mmCIF file of C-alpha atoms in Angstrom:
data_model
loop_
_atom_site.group_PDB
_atom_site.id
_atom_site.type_symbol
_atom_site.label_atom_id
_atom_site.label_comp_id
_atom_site.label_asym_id
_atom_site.label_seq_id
_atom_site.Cartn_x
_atom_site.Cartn_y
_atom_site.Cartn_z
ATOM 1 C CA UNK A 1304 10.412 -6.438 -13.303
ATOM 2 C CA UNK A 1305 9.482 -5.825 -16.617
ATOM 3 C CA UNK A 1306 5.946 -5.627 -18.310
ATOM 4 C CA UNK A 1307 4.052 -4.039 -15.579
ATOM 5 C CA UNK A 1308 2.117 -1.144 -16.124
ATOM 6 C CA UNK A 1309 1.858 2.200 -14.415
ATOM 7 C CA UNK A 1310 -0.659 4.668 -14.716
ATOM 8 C CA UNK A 1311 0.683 8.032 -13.933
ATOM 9 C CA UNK A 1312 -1.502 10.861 -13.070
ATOM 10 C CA UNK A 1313 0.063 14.339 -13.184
ATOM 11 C CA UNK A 1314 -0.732 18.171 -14.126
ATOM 12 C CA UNK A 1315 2.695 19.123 -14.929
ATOM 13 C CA UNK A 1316 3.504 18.606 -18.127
ATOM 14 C CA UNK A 1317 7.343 18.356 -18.299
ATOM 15 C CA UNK A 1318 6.812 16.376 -15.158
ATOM 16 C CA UNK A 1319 4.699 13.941 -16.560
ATOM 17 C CA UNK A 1320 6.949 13.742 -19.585
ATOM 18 C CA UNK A 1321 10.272 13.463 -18.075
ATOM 19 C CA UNK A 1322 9.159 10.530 -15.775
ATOM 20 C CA UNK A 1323 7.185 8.844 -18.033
ATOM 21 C CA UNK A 1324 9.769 8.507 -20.642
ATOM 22 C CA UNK A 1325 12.459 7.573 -17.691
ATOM 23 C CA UNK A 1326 10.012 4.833 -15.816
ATOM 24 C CA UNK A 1327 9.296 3.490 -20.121
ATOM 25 C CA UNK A 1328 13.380 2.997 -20.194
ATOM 26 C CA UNK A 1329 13.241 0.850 -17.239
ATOM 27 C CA UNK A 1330 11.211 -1.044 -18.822
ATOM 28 C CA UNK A 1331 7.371 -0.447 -17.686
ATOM 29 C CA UNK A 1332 4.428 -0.017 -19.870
ATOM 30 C CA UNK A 1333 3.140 3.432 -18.788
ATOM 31 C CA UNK A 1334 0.163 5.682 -19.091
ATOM 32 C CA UNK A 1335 -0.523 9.138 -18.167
ATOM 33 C CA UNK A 1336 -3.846 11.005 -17.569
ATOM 34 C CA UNK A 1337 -3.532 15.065 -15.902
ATOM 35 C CA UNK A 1338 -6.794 14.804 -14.525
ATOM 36 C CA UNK A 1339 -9.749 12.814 -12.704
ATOM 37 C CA UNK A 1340 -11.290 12.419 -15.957
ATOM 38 C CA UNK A 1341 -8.206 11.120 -17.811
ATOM 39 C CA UNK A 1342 -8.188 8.708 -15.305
ATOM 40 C CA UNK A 1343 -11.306 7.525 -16.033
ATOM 41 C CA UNK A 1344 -10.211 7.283 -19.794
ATOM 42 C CA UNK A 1345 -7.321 5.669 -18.817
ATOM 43 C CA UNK A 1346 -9.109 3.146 -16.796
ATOM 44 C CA UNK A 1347 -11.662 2.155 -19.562
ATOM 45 C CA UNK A 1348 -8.325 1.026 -21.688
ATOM 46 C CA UNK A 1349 -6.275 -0.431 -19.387
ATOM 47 C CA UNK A 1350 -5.721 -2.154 -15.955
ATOM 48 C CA UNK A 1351 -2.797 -0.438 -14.298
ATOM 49 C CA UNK A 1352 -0.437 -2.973 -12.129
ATOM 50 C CA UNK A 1353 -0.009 0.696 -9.668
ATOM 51 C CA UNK A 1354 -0.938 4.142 -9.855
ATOM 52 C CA UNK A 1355 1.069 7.129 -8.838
ATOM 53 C CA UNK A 1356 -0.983 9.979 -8.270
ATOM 54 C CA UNK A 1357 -0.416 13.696 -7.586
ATOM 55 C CA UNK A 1358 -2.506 15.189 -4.465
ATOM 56 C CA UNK A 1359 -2.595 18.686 -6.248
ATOM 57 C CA UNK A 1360 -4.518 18.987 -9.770
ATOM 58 C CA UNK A 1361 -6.824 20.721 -11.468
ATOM 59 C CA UNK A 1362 -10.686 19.670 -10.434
ATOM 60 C CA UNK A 1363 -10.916 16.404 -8.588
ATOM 61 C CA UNK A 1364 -7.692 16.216 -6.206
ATOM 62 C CA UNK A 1365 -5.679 13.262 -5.826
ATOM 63 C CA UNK A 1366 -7.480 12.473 -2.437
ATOM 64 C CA UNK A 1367 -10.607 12.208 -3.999
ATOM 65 C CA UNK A 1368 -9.748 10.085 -7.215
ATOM 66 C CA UNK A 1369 -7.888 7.740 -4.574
ATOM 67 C CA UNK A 1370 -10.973 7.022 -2.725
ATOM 68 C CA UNK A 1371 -12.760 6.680 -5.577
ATOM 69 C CA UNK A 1372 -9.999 3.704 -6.414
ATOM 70 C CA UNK A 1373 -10.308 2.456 -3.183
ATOM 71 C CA UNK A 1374 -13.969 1.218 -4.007
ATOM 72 C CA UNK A 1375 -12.953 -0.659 -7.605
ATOM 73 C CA UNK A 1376 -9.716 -1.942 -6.928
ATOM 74 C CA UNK A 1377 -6.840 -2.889 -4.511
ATOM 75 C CA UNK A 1378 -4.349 -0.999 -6.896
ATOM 76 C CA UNK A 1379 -1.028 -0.293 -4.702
ATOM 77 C CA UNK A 1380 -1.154 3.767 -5.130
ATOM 78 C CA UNK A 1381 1.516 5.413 -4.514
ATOM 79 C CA UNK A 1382 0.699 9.546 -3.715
ATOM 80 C CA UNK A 1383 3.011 12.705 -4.946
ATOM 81 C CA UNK A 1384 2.666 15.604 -2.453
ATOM 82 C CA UNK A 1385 4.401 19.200 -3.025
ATOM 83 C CA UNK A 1386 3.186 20.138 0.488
ATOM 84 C CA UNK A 1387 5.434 19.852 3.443
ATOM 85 C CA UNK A 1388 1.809 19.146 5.442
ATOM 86 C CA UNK A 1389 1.471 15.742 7.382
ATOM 87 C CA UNK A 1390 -2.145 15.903 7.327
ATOM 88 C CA UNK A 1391 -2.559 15.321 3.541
ATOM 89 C CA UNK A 1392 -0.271 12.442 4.149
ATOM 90 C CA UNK A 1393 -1.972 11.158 6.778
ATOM 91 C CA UNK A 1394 -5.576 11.511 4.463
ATOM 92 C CA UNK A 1395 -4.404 10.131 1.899
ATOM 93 C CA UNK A 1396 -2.531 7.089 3.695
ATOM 94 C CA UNK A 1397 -6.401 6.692 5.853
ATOM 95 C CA UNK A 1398 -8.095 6.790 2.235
ATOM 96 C CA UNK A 1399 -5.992 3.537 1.140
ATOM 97 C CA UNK A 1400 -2.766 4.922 -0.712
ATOM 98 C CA UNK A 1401 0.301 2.859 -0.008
ATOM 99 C CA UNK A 1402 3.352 5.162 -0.410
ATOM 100 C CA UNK A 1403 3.598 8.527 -0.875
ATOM 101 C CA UNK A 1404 7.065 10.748 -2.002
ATOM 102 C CA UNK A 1405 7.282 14.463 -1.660
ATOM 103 C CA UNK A 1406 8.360 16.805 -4.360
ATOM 104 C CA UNK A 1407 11.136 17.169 -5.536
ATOM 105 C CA UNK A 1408 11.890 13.917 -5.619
ATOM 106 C CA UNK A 1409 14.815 11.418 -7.361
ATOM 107 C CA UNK A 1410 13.514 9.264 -10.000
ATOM 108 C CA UNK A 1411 15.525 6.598 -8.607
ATOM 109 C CA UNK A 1412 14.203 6.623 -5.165
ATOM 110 C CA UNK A 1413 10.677 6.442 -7.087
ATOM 111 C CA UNK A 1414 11.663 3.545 -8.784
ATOM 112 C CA UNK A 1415 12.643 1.729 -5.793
ATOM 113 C CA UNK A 1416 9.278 2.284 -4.038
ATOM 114 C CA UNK A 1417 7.630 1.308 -7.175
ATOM 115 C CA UNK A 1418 9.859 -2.168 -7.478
ATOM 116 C CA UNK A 1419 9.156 -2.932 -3.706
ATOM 117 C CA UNK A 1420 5.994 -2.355 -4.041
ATOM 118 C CA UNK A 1421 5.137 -4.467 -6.977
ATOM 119 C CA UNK A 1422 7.649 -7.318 -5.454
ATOM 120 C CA UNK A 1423 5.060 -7.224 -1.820
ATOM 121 C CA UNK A 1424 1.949 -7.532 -4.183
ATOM 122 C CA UNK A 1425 3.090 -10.114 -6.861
ATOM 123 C CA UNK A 1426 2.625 -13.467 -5.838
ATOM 124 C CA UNK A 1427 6.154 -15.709 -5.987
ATOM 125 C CA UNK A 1428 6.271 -17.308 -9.390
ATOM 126 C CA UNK A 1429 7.900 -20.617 -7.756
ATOM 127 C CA UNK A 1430 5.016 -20.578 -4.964
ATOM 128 C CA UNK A 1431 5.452 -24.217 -3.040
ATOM 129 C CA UNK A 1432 3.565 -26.917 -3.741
ATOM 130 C CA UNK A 1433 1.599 -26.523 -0.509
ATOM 131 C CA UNK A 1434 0.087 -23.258 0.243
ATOM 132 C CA UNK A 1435 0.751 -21.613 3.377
ATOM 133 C CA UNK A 1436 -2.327 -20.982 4.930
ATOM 134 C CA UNK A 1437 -2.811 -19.071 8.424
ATOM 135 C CA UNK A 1438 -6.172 -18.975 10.305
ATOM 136 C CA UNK A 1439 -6.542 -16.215 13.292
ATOM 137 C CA UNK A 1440 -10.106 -15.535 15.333
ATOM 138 C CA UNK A 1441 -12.557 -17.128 12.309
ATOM 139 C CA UNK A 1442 -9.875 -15.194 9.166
ATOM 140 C CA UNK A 1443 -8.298 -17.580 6.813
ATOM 141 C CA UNK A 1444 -5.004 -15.656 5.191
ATOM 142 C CA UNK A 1445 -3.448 -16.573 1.851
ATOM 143 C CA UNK A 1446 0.059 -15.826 2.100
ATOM 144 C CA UNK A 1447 1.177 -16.647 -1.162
ATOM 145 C CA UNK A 1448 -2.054 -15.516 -2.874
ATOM 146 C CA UNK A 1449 -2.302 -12.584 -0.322
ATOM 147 C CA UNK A 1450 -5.669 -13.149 0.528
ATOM 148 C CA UNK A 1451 -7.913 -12.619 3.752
ATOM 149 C CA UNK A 1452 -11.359 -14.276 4.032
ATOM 150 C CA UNK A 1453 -14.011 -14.772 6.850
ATOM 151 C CA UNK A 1454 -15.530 -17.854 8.276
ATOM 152 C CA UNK A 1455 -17.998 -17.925 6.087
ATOM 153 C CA UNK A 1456 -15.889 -17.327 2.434
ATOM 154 C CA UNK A 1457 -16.372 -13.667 2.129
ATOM 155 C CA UNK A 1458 -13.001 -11.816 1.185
ATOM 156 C CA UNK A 1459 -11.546 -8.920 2.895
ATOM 157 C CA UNK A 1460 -10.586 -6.110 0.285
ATOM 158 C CA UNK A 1461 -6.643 -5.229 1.843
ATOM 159 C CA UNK A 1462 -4.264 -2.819 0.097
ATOM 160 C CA UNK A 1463 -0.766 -4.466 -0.754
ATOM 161 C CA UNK A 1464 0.373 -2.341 2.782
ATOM 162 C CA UNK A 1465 -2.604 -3.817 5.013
ATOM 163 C CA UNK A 1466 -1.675 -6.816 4.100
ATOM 164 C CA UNK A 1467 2.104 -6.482 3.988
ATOM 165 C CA UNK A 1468 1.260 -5.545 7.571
ATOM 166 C CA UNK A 1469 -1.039 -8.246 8.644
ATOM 167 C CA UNK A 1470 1.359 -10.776 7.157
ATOM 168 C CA UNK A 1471 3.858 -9.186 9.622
ATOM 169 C CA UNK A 1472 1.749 -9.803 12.615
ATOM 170 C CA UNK A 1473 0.185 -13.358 11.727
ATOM 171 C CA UNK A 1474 3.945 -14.597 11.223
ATOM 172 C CA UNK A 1475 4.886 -12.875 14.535
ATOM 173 C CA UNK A 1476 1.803 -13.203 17.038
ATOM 174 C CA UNK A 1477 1.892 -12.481 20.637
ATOM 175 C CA UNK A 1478 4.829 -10.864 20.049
ATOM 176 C CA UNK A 1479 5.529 -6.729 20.433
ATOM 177 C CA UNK A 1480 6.425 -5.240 17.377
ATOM 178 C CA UNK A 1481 7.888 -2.357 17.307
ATOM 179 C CA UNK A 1482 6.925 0.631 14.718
ATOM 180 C CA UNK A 1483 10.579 0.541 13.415
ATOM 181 C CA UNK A 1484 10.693 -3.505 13.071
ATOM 182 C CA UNK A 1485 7.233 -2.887 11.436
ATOM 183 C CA UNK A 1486 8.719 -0.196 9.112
ATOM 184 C CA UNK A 1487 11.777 -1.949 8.645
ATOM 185 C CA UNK A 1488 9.717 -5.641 7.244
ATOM 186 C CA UNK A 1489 7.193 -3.534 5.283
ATOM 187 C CA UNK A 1490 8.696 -0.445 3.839
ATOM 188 C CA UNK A 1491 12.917 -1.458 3.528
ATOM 189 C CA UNK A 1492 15.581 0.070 5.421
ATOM 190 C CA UNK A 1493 15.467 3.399 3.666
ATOM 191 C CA UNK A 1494 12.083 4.152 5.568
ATOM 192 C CA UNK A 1495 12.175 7.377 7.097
ATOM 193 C CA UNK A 1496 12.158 6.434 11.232
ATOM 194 C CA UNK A 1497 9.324 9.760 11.918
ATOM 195 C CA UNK A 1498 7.233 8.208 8.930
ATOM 196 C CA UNK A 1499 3.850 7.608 10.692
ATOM 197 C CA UNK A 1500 2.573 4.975 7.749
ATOM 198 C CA UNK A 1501 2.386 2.161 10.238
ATOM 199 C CA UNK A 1502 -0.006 3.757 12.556
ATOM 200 C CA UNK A 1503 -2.223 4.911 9.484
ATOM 201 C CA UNK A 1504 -1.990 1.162 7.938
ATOM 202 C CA UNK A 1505 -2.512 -0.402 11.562
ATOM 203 C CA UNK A 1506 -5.872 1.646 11.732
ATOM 204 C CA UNK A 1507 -7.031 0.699 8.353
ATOM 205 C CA UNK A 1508 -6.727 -2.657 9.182
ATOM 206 C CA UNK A 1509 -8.561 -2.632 12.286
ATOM 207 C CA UNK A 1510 -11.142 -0.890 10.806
ATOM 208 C CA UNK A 1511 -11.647 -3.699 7.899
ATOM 209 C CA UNK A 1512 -10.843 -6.957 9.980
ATOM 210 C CA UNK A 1513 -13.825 -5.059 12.597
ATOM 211 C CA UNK A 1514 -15.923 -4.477 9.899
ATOM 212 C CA UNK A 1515 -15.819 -7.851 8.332
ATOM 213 C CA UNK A 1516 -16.467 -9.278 12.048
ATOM 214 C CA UNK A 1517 -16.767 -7.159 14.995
ATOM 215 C CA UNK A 1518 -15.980 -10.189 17.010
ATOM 216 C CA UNK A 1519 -12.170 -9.038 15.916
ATOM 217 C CA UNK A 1520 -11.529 -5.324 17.512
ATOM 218 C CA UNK A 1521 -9.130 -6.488 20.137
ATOM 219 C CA UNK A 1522 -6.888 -8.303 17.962
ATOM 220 C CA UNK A 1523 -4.186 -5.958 17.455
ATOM 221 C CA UNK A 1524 -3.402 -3.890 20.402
ATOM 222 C CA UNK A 1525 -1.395 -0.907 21.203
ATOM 223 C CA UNK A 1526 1.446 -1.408 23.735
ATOM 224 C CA UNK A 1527 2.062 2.499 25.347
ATOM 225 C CA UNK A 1528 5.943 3.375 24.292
ATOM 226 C CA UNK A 1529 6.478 -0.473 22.678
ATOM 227 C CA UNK A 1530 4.422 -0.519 19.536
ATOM 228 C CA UNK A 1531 1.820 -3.252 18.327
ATOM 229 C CA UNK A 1532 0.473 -6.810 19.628
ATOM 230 C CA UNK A 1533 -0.901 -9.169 17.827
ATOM 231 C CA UNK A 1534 -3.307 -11.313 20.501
ATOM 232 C CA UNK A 1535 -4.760 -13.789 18.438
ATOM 233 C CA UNK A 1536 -3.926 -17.258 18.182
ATOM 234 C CA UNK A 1537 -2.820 -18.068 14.645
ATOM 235 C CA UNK A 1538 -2.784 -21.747 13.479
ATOM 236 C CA UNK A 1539 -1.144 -23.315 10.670
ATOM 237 C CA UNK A 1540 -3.645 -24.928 8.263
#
């Protein structure tokens, strides 16, 4: 997976070096920025294929130059977090980051997250000649252009989780998934079984699939001690 760039925000200098120089040997383009306004800079120059972003530096935290992503761009982001605090994690999952890793961390782990990532939000080179298209309560989905729109044409902005997620459900309706099967399809094996990402990501989506038509609120349920429904009808188009 060569040829994608990363834009890698980070205080720490020897930090930013060090894994800059190691994620440039496996063979991404990458840019750094310390700071909400090198961000900014590096935004002007370039458009970055994912971000990783610290939650601690200096001036505008990392929770506040993700939401500030959030409204350009559906950039997978994934957060680095020194503090052992679940609520951060939480925040910055809610805000629309994708991933986050806790410090210290192995570069290689990193790298995996970063290659599964990028693998959920490319679209298949060899996509099929026909398109598979899934309709669900008035939503059209893409699954090879990973794509959500309304009735009427208007898209739904989803992260590369959301929709990792919805894909999930709209290939598996009326059935009970459970968090781990969720975790397991969307994040790998290696997913941590107390990581609470698919309970953030399930929210998020309700929230967006509601907002783009309130007509939708019931369609993903929770099932007390069995996980997550899916209760729409979803037809092959």
């Amino acid at each position: 997976m060569t040829g994608k760039s990363i834009l890698f925000v980070e205080d720490d200098r020897d930090i930013r070096t060090l894994l800059a120089d190691f994620l440039v040997r496996e063979g991404f383009a990458v840019e750094v920025a310390e700071d909400g306004v090198g961000v900014d800079r590096a935004l002007a120059r370039m458009k970055p294929d994912l971000v990783i972003l610290d939650l601690m530096l200096p001036g505008e935290d990392g929770l506040s130059i993700c939401r500030r992503l959030r409204t350009r761009s559906a950039v997978p982001v994934i957060m680095l977090t020194a503090r052992n605090d679940d609520i951060d994690r939480i925040v910055g999952l809610e805000l629309g980051a994708d991933d986050y890793v806790g410090k210290p961390f192995n570069p290689r782990e990193l790298l995996a997250r970063i290659r599964a990532i990028l693998r959920r939000a490319e679209r298949p080179a060899s996509a099929a000649p026909v398109r598979r298209l899934r309709s669900f309560a008035g939503f059209v989905v893409d699954l090879d252009a990973r794509s959500v729109d309304t009735k009427d044409g208007t898209r739904v902005p989803l992260t590369s989780s959301e929709f990792d997620l919805l894909a999930c459900f709209v290939e598996r309706p009326r059935r009970v998934l459970t968090r781990d099967q969720l975790l397991d399809w969307t994040r790998g094996r290696n997913a941590d079984p107390f990581d609470r990402t698919i309970d953030v990501t399930v929210s998020r989506l309700r929230k967006k699939l509601e907002g783009a038509d309130p007509t939708a609120a019931a369609i993903v349920t929770t099932v007390r001690n069995g996980g997550y429904l899916f209760s729409a009808e979803v037809v092959d188009l």
